[in-house]
Tab-separated table of C-alpha atoms and ligand atoms in Angstrom:
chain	number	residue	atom	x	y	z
A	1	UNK	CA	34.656	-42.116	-70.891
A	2	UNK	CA	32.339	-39.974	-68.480
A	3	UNK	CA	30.453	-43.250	-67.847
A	4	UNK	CA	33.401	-44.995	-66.842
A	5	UNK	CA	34.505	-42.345	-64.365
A	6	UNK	CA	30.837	-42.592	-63.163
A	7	UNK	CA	31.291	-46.085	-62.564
A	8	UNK	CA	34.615	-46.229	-60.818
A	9	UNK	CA	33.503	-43.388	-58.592
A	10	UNK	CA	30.155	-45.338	-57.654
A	11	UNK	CA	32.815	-48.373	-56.801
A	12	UNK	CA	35.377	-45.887	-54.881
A	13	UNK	CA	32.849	-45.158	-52.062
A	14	UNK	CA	32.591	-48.699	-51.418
A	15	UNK	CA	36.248	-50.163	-51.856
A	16	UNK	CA	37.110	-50.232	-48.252
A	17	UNK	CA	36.511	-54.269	-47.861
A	18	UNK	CA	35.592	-54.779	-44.229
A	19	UNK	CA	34.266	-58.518	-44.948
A	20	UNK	CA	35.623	-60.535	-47.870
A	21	UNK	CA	33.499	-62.372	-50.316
A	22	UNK	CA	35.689	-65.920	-49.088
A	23	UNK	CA	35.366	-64.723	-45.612
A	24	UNK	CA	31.359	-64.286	-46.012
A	25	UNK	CA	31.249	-67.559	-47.625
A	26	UNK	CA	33.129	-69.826	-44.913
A	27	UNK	CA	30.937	-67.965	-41.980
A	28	UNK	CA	27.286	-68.849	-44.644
A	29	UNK	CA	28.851	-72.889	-44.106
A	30	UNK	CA	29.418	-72.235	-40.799
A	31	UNK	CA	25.766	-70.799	-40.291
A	32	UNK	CA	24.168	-73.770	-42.157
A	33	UNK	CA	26.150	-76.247	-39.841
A	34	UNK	CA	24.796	-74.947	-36.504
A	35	UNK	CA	20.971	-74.326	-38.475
A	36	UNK	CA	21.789	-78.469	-39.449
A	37	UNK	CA	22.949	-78.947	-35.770
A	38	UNK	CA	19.825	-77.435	-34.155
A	39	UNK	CA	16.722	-78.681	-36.049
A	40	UNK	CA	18.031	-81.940	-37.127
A	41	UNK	CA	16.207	-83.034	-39.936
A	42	UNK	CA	13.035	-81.609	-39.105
A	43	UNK	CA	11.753	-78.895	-41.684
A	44	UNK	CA	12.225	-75.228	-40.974
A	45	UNK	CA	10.736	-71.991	-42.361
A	46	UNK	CA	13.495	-69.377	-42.901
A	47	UNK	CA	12.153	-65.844	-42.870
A	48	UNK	CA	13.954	-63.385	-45.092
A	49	UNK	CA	13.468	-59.470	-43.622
A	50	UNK	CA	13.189	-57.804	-47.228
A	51	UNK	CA	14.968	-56.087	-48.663
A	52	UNK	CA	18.563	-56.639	-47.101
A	53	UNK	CA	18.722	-60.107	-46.238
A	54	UNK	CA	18.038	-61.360	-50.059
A	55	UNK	CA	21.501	-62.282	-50.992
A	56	UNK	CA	22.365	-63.821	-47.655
A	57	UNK	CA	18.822	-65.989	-47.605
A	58	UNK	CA	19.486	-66.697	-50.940
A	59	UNK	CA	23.490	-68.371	-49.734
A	60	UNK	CA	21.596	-69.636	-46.797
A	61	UNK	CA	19.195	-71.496	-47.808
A	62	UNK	CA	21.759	-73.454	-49.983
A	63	UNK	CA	23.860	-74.355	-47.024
A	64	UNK	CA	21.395	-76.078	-45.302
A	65	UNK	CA	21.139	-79.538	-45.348
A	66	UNK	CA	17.188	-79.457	-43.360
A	67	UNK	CA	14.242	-79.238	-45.499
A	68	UNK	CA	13.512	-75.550	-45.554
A	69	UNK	CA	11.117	-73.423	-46.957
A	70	UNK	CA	11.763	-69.662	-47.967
A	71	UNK	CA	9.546	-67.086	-46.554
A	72	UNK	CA	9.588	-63.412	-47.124
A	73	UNK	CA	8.065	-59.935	-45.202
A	74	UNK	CA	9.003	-56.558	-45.526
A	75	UNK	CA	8.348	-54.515	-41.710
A	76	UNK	CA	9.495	-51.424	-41.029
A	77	UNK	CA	9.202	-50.214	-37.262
A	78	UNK	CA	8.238	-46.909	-36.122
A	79	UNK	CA	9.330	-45.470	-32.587
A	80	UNK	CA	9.872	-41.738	-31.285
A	81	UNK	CA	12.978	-40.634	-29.042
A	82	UNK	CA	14.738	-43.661	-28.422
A	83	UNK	CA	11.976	-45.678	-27.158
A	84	UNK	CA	10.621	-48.314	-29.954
A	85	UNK	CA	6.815	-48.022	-30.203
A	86	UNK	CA	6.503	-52.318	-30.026
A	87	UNK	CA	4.520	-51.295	-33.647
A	88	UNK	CA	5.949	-52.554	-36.646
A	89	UNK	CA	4.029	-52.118	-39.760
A	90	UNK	CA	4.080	-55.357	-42.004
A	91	UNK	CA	4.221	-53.863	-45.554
A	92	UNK	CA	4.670	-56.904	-47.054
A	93	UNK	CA	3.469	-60.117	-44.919
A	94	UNK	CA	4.537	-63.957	-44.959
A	95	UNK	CA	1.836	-65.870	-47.097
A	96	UNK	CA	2.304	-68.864	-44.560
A	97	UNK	CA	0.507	-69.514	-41.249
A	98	UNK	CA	3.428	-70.104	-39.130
A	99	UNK	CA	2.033	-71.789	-36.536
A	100	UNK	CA	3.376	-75.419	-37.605
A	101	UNK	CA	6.856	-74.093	-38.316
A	102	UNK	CA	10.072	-74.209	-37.063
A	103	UNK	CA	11.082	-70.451	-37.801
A	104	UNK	CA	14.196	-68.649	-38.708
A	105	UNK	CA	14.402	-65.169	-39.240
A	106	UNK	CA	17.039	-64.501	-41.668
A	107	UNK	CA	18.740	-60.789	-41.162
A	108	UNK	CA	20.841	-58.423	-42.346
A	109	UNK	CA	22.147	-56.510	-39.862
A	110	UNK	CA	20.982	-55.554	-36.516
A	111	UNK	CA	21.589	-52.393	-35.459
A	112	UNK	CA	19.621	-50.430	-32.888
A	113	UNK	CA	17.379	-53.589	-32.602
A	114	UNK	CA	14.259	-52.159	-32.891
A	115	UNK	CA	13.508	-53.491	-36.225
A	116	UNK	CA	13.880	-56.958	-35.072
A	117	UNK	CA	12.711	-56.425	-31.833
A	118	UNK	CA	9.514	-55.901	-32.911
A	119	UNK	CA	9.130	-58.141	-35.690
A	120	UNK	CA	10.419	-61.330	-33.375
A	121	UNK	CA	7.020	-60.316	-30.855
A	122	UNK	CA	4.396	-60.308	-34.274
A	123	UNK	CA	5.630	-63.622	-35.020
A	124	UNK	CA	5.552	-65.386	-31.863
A	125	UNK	CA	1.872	-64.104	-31.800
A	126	UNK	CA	1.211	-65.990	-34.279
A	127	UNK	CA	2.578	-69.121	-32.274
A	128	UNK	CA	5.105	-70.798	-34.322
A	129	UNK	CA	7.035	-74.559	-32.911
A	130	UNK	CA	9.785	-72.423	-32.222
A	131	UNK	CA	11.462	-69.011	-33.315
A	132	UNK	CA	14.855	-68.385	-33.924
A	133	UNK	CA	17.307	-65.264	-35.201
A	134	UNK	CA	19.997	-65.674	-37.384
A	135	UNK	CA	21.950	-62.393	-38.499
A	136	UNK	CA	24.655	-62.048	-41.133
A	137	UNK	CA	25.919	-58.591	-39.014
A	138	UNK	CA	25.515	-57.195	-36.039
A	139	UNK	CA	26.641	-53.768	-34.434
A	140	UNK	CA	26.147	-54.392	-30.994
A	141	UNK	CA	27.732	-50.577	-29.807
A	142	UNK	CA	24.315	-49.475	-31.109
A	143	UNK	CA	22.008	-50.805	-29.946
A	144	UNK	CA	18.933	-49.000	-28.333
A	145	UNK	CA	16.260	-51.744	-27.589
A	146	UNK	CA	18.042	-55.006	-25.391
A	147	UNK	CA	18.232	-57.519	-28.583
A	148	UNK	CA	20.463	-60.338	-29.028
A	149	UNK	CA	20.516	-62.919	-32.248
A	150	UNK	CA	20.190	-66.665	-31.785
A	151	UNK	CA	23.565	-66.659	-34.265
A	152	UNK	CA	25.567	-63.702	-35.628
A	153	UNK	CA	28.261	-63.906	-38.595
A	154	UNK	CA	29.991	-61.094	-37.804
A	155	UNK	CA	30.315	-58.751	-35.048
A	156	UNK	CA	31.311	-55.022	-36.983
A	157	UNK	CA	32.145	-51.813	-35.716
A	158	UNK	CA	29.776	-48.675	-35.536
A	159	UNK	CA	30.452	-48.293	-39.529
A	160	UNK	CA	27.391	-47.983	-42.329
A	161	UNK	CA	28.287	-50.844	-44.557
A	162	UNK	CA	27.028	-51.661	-48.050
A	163	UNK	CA	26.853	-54.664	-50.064
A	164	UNK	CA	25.800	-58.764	-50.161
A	165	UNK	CA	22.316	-57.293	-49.944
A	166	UNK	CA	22.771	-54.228	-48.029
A	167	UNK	CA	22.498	-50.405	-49.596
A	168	UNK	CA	22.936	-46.865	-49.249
A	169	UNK	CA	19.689	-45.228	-50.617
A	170	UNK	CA	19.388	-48.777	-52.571
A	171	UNK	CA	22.517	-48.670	-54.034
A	172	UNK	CA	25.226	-51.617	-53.626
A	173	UNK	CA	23.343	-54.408	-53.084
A	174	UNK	CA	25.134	-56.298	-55.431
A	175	UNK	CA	28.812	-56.071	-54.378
A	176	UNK	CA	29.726	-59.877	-53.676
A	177	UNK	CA	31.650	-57.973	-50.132
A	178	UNK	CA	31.064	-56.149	-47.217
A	179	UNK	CA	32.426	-52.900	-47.494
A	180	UNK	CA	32.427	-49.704	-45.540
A	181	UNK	CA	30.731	-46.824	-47.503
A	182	UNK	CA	32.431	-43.165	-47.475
A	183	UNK	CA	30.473	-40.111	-49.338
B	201	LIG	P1	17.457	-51.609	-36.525
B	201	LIG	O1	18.212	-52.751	-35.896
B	201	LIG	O2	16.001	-51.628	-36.283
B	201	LIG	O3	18.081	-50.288	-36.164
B	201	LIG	O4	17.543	-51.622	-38.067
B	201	LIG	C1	18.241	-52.473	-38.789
B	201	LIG	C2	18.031	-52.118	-40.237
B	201	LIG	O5	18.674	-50.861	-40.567
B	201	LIG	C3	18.709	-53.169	-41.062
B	201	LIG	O6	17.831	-54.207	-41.401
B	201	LIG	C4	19.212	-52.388	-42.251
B	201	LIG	O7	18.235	-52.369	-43.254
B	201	LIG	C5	19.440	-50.979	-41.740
B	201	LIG	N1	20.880	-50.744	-41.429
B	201	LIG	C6	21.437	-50.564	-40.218
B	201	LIG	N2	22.770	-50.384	-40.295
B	201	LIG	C7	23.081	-50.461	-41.617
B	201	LIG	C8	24.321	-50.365	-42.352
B	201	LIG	O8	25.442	-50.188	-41.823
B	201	LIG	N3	24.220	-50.498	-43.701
B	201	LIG	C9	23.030	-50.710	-44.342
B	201	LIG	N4	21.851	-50.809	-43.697
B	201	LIG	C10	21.872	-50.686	-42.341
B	202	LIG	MG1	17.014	-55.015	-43.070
């Protein structure tokens, strides 16, 4: 009985449904259409930013009708004040050389844009065909670094969200919705 309580308060925090799980899946088509649109047969790399973006790469990459092949990294970006440092530290790097690939980064969310802002600049380094940004979210009222995505799902309010890949502390991951978490 205590376990079940447990549960259903763990679920409570994160009832609020902001995105539904049919809404999600119509925009994932939708985002596999214009991906189909753009590259047009030729092969793509899509570039999942661990961990958030699993569950939508994972949608993703079967809504596209291009040959694609799944590529992962895990970056995390240092800055101090508000100013991002341009240093993002690859803790877990793609085990391709990009440089004959048509790339898509594949996001969860982008929020102050630092994150992706940094990570976009490492990979056109490294010289890819072309480089593009697809995000399942974006909160544009806070953003710090001047960022835009190629394609965004969903523009959301300044709310911390949880669920189809994104957490709190790691937690929620796994809800099939968006949903706005409250302690
Ligand atoms: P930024 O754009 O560099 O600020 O960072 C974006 C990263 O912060 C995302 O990839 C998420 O991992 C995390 N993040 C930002 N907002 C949220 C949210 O509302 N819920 C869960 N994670 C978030
Ligand atoms: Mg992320």
């Amino acid at each position: 009985m205590e376990k079940e309580k447990e549960i259903s308060q763990y679920y409570d925090k994160a009832k609020t449904v902001l995105i539904a799980e049919e809404e999600v899946k119509a925009a994932v088509k939708k985002a596999g259409e214009w991906i189909d649109g753009i590259y047009d047969g030729r092969p793509i790399l899509l570039v999942s930013i661990l961990k958030g973006a699993f569950v939508f790469l994972a949608d993703l990459c079967r809504a596209v009708r291009v040959p694609c092949e799944i590529g992962f990294m895990c970056a995390k970006s240092y800055y101090s004040g508000t100013q991002s440092s341009g240093v993002v530290q690859i803790t877990m790097d793609l085990s391709q050389d990009i440089s004959g690939y048509h790339v898509v980064i594949v996001e969860d969310i982008i929020d102050t844009g630092r994150t992706l802002n940094d990570v976009v600049k490492l990979l056109k380094a490294r010289k890819p065909l072309s480089l593009r940004v697809v995000t399942l979210l974006d909160k544009p009222s806070r953003r710090i670094v001047d960022f835009k995505a190629d394609y965004s799902l969903f523009t959301i309010p300044d709310e911390f969200v949880v669920g189809y890949g994104l957490d709190c502390a790691e937690q929620y991951r796994g809800l099939p919705y968006i949903g706005v978490f409250k302690e």
